Short mmCIF file of C-alpha atoms and ligand atoms in Angstrom, two decimals:
data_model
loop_
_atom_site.label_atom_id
_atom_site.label_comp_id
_atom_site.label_asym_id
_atom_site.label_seq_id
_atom_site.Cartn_x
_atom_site.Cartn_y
_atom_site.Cartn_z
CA UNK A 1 -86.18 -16.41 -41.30
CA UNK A 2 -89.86 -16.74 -41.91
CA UNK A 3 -91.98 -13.51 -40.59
CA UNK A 4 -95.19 -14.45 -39.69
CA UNK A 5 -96.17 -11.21 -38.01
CA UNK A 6 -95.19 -7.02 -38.74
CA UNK A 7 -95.98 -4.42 -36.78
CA UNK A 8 -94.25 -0.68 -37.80
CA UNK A 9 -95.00 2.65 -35.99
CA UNK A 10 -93.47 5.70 -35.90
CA UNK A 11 -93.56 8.52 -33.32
CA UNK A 12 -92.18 11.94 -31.86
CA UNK A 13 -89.29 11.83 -30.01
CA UNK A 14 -91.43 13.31 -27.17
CA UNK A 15 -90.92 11.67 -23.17
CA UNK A 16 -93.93 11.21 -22.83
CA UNK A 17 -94.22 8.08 -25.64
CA UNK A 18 -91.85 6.15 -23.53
CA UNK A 19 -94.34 4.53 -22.04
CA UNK A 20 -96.65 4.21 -24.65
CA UNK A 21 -94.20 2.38 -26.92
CA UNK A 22 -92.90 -0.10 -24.53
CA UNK A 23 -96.68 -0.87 -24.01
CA UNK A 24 -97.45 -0.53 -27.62
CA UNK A 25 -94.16 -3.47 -28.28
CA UNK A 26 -95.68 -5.42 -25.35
CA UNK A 27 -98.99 -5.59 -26.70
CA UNK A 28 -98.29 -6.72 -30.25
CA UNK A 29 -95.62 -9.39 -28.50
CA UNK A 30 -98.50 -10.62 -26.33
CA UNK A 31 -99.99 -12.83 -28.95
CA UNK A 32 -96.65 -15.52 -28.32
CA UNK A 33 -98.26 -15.76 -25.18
CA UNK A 34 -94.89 -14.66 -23.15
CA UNK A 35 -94.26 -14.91 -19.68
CA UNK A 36 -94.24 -12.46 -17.09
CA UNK A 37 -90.91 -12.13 -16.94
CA UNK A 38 -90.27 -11.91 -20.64
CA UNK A 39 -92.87 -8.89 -20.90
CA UNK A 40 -90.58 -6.97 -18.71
CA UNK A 41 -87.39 -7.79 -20.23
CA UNK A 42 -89.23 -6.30 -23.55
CA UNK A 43 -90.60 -3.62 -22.16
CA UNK A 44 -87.13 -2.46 -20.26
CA UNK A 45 -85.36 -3.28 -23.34
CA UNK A 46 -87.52 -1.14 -26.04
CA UNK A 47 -87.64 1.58 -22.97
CA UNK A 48 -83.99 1.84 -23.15
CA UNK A 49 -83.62 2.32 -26.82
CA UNK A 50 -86.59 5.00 -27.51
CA UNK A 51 -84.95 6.86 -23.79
CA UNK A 52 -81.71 7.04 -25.98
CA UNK A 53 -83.50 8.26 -29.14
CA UNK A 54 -85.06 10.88 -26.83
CA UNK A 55 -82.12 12.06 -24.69
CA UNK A 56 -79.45 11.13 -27.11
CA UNK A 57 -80.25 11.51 -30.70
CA UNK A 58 -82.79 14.27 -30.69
CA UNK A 59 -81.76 16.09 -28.03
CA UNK A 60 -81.16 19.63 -29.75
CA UNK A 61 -84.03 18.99 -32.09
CA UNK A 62 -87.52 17.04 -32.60
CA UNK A 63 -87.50 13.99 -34.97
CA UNK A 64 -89.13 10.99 -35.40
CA UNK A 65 -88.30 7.15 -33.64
CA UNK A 66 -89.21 4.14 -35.90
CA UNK A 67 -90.12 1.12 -34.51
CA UNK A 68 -90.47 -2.03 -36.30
CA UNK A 69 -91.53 -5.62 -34.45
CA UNK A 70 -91.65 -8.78 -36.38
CA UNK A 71 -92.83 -12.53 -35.03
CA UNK A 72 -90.52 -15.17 -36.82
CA UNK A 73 -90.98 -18.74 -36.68
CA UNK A 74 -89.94 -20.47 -33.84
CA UNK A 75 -91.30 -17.82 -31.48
CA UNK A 76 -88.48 -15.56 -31.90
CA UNK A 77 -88.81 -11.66 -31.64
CA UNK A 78 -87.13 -9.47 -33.39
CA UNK A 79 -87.59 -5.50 -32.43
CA UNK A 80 -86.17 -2.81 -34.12
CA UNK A 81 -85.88 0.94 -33.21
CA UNK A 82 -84.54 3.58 -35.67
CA UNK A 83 -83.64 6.95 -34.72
CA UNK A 84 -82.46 9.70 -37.97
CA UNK A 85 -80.36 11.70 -34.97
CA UNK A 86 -76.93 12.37 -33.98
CA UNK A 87 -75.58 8.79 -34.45
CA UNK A 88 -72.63 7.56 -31.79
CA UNK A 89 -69.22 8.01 -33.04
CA UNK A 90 -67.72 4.78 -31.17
CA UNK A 91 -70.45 2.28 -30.66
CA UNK A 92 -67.67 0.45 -28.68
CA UNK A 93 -67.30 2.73 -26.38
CA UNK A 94 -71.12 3.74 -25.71
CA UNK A 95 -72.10 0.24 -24.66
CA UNK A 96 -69.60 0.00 -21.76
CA UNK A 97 -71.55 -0.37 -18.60
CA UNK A 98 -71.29 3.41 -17.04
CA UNK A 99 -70.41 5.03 -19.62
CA UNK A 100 -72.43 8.45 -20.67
CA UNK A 101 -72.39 11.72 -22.94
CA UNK A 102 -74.96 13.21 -20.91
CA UNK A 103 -74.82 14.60 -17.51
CA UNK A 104 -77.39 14.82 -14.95
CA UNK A 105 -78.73 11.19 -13.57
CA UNK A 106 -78.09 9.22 -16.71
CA UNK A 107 -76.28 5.36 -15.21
CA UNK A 108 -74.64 5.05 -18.82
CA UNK A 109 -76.33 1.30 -17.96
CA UNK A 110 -79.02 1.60 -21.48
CA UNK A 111 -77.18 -0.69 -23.47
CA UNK A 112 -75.99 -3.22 -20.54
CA UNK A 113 -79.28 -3.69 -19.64
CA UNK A 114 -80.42 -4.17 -23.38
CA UNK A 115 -77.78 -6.56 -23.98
CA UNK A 116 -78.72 -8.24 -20.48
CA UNK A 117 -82.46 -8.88 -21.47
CA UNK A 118 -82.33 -9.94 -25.14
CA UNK A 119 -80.77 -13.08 -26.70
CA UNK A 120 -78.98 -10.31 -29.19
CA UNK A 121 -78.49 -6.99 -30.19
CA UNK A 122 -76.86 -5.04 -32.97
CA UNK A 123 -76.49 -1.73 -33.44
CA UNK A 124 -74.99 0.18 -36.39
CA UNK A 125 -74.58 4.22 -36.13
CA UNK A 126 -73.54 7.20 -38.73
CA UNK A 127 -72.39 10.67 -37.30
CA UNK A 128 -74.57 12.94 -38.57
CA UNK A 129 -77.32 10.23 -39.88
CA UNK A 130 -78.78 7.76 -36.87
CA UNK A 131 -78.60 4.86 -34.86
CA UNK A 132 -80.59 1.59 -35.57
CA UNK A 133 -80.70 -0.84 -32.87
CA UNK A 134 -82.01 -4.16 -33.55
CA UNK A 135 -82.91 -6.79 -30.73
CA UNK A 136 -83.75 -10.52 -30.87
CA UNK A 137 -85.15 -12.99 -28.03
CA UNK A 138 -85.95 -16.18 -28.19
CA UNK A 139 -89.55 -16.98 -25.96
CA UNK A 140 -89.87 -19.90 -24.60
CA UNK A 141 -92.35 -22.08 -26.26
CA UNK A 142 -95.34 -22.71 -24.10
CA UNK B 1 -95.75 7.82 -11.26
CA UNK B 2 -96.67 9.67 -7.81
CA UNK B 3 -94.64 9.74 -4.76
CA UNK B 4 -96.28 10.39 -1.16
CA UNK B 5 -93.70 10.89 1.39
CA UNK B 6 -93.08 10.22 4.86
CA UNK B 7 -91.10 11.28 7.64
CA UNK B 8 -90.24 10.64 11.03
CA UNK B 9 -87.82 11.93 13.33
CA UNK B 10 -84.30 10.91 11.07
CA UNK B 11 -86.04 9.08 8.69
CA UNK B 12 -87.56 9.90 5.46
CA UNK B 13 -89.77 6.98 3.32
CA UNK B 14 -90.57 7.69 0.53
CA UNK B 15 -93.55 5.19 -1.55
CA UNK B 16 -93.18 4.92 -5.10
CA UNK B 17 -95.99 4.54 -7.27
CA UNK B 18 -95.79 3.65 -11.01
CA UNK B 19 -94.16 3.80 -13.81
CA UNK B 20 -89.88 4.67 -13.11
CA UNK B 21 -88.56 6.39 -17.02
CA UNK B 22 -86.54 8.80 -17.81
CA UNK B 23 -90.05 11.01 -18.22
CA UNK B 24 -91.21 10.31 -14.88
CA UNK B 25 -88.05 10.42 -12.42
CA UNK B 26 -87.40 13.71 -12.71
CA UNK B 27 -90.67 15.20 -10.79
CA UNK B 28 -90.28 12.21 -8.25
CA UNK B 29 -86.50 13.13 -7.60
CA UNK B 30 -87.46 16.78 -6.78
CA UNK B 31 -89.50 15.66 -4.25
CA UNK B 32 -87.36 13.52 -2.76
CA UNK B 33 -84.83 16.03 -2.77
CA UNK B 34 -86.95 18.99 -1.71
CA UNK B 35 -87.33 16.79 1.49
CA UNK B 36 -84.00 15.52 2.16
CA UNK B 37 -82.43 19.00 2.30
CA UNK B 38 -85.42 20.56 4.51
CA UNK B 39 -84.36 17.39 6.76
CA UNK B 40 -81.18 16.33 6.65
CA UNK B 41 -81.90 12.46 7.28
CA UNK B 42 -79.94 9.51 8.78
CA UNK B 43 -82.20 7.40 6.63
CA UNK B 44 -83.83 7.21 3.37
CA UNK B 45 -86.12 4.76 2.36
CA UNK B 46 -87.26 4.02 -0.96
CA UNK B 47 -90.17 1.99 -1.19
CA UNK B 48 -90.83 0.06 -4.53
CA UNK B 49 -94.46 -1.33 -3.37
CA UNK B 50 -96.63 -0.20 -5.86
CA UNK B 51 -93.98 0.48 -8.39
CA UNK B 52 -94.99 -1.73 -11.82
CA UNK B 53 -91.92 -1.08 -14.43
CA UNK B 54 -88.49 0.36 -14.11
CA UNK B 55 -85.58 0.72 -16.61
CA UNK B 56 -81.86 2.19 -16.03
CA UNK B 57 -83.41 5.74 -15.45
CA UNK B 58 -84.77 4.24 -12.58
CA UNK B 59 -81.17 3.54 -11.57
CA UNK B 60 -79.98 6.93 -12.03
CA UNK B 61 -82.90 8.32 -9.49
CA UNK B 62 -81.50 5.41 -6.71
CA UNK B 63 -77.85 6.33 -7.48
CA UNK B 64 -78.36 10.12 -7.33
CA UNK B 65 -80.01 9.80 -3.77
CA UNK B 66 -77.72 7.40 -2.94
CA UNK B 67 -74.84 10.28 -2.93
CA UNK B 68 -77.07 12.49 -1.44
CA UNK B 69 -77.26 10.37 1.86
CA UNK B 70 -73.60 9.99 1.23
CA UNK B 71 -73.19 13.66 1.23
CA UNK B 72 -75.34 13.49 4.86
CA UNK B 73 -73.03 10.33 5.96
CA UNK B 74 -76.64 8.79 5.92
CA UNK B 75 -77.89 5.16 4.71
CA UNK B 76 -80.46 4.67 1.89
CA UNK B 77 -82.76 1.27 2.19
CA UNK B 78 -84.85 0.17 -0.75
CA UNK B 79 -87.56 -1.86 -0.12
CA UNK B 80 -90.08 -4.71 -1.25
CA UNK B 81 -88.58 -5.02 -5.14
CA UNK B 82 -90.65 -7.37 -7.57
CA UNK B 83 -88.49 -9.82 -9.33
CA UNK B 84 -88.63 -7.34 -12.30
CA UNK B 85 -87.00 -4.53 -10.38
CA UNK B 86 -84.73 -6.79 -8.30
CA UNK B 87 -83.17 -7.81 -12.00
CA UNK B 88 -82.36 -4.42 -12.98
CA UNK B 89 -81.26 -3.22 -9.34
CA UNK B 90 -78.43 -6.07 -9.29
CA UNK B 91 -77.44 -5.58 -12.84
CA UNK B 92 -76.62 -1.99 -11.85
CA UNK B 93 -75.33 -3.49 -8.67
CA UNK B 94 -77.40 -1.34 -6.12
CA UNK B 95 -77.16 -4.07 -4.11
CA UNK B 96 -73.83 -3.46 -2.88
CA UNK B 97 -74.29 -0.03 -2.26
CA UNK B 98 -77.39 0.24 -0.76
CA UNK B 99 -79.60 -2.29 1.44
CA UNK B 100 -82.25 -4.38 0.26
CA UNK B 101 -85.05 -4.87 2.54
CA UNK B 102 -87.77 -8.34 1.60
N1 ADP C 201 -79.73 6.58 -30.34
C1 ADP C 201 -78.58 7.18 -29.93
N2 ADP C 201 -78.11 8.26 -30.60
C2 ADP C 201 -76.95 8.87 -30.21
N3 ADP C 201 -76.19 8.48 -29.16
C3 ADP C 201 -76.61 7.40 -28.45
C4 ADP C 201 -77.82 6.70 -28.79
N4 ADP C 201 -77.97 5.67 -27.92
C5 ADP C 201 -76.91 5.72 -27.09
N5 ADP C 201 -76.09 6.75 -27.39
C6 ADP C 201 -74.81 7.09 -26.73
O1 ADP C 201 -74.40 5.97 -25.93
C7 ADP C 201 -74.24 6.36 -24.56
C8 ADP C 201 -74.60 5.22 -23.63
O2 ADP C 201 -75.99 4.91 -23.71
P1 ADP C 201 -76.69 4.15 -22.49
O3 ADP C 201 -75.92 2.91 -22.17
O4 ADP C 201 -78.12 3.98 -22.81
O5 ADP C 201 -76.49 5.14 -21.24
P2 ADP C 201 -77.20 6.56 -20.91
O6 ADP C 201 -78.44 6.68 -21.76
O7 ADP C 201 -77.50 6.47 -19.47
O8 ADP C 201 -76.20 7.61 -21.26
C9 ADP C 201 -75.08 7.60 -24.42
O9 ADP C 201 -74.65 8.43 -23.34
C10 ADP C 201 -74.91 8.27 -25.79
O10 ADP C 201 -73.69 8.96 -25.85
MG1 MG C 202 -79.78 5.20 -22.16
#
């Protein structure tokens, strides 16, 4: 599919980014001229991921999130979000509405509500080596 | 995110202001918390007002006070939801447990 737009960044796995990412993804989206509604469903979708990437992959350690957004033809999306932590042993299993490795107030509802808001996702995970999540949505031409 | 909060004789409100993450619910549900045990409500209420972007962290905070009015046999209301927040609320299905108010 033909990319007519790239925009890469890269960034601690600190909190406190995960709001400047979503707004970051938002931003560089904003140029398709997207609804209201579709700016959320971005926003709450990239917000999940780079959460995971801080609570999840990094969470003994500090590492780096890579985000990559591209603008195909068609005014399709396509967001992804890299993380070089933990990885998740049974992707099945971790995108089952509720379910969680961590305690506290997680919902174990990340993935439901990423798969909820975009058109697709896919994820592929090594043990040991990271998690790459990759979203698409379709916006609807205006 | 800030959190100013209100009570009245069995009834705590609490307004929500910002930005709900994983970064920011953790000072907001201290506060909440801090109040509900000095009070011991019937009633919580959440208010989602001024509240601009919310993602499944955001669910955890409602769930987790949620069984904390459970624990008091209390009820929780959350209030005026923007379309946004109304989305991710029923895809968690809050809004069977709790009660939507507007
Ligand atoms: N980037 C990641 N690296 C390692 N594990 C992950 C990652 N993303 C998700 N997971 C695993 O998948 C589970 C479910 O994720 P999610 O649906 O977002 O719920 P929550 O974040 O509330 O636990 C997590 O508890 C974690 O075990
Ligand atoms: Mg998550």
């Amino acid at each position: 599919m033909k990319i007519l737009n790239q925009f890469k960044m890269e960034l601690l796995a600190r909190s406190s980014n995960e709001s400047f990412s979503r707004v970051a993804v938002a931003a560089f989206v904003s140029q398709l001229d997207p609804t209201i509604e579709e700016i959320s469903d971005i926003k709450t979708a990239v917000s999940e991921a780079v959460t995971n990437c801080i609570v999840h992959a990094y969470k003994e350690q500090l590492g780096y999130i890579y985000i990559t957004v591209r603008i195909l033809q068609g005014n399709k999306v396509s967001i992804k979000i890299k993380d070089k932590g933990c990885g998740i042993a049974d992707i099945k299993q971790a995108m089952e509405p509720l379910f969680t490795t961590a305690g506290g107030e997680r919902a174990g509802l990340g993935f439901a509500v990423m798969q909820s808001f975009m058109d697709k996702i896919y994820v592929k995970s090594q043990v040991g080596k990271g998690t790459t999540v990759i979203f698409h949505k379709q916006l609807k031409s205006r | 995110m800030q959190c100013r909060i209100e009570s009245s004789g069995n009834i705590i409100t609490a307004y929500l202001d910002g930005e709900i993450d994983h970064h920011t619910a953790k000072d907001v549900r201290e506060k909440i918390d801090a109040q509900i045990m000095a009070q011991s409500p019937e009633l919580l209420v959440l208010d989602f007002r001024d509240v601009t972007f919310m993602d499944s962290s955001g669910i955890g905070l409602v769930m987790g006070r949620y069984k904390q009015m459970q624990l008091l046999s209390g009820q929780l209301h959350i209030s005026n939801l923007s379309p946004h927040i109304k989305k991710v609320m029923q895809l968690a299905g809050m809004d069977r447990l709790a009660t939507i108010k507007n």
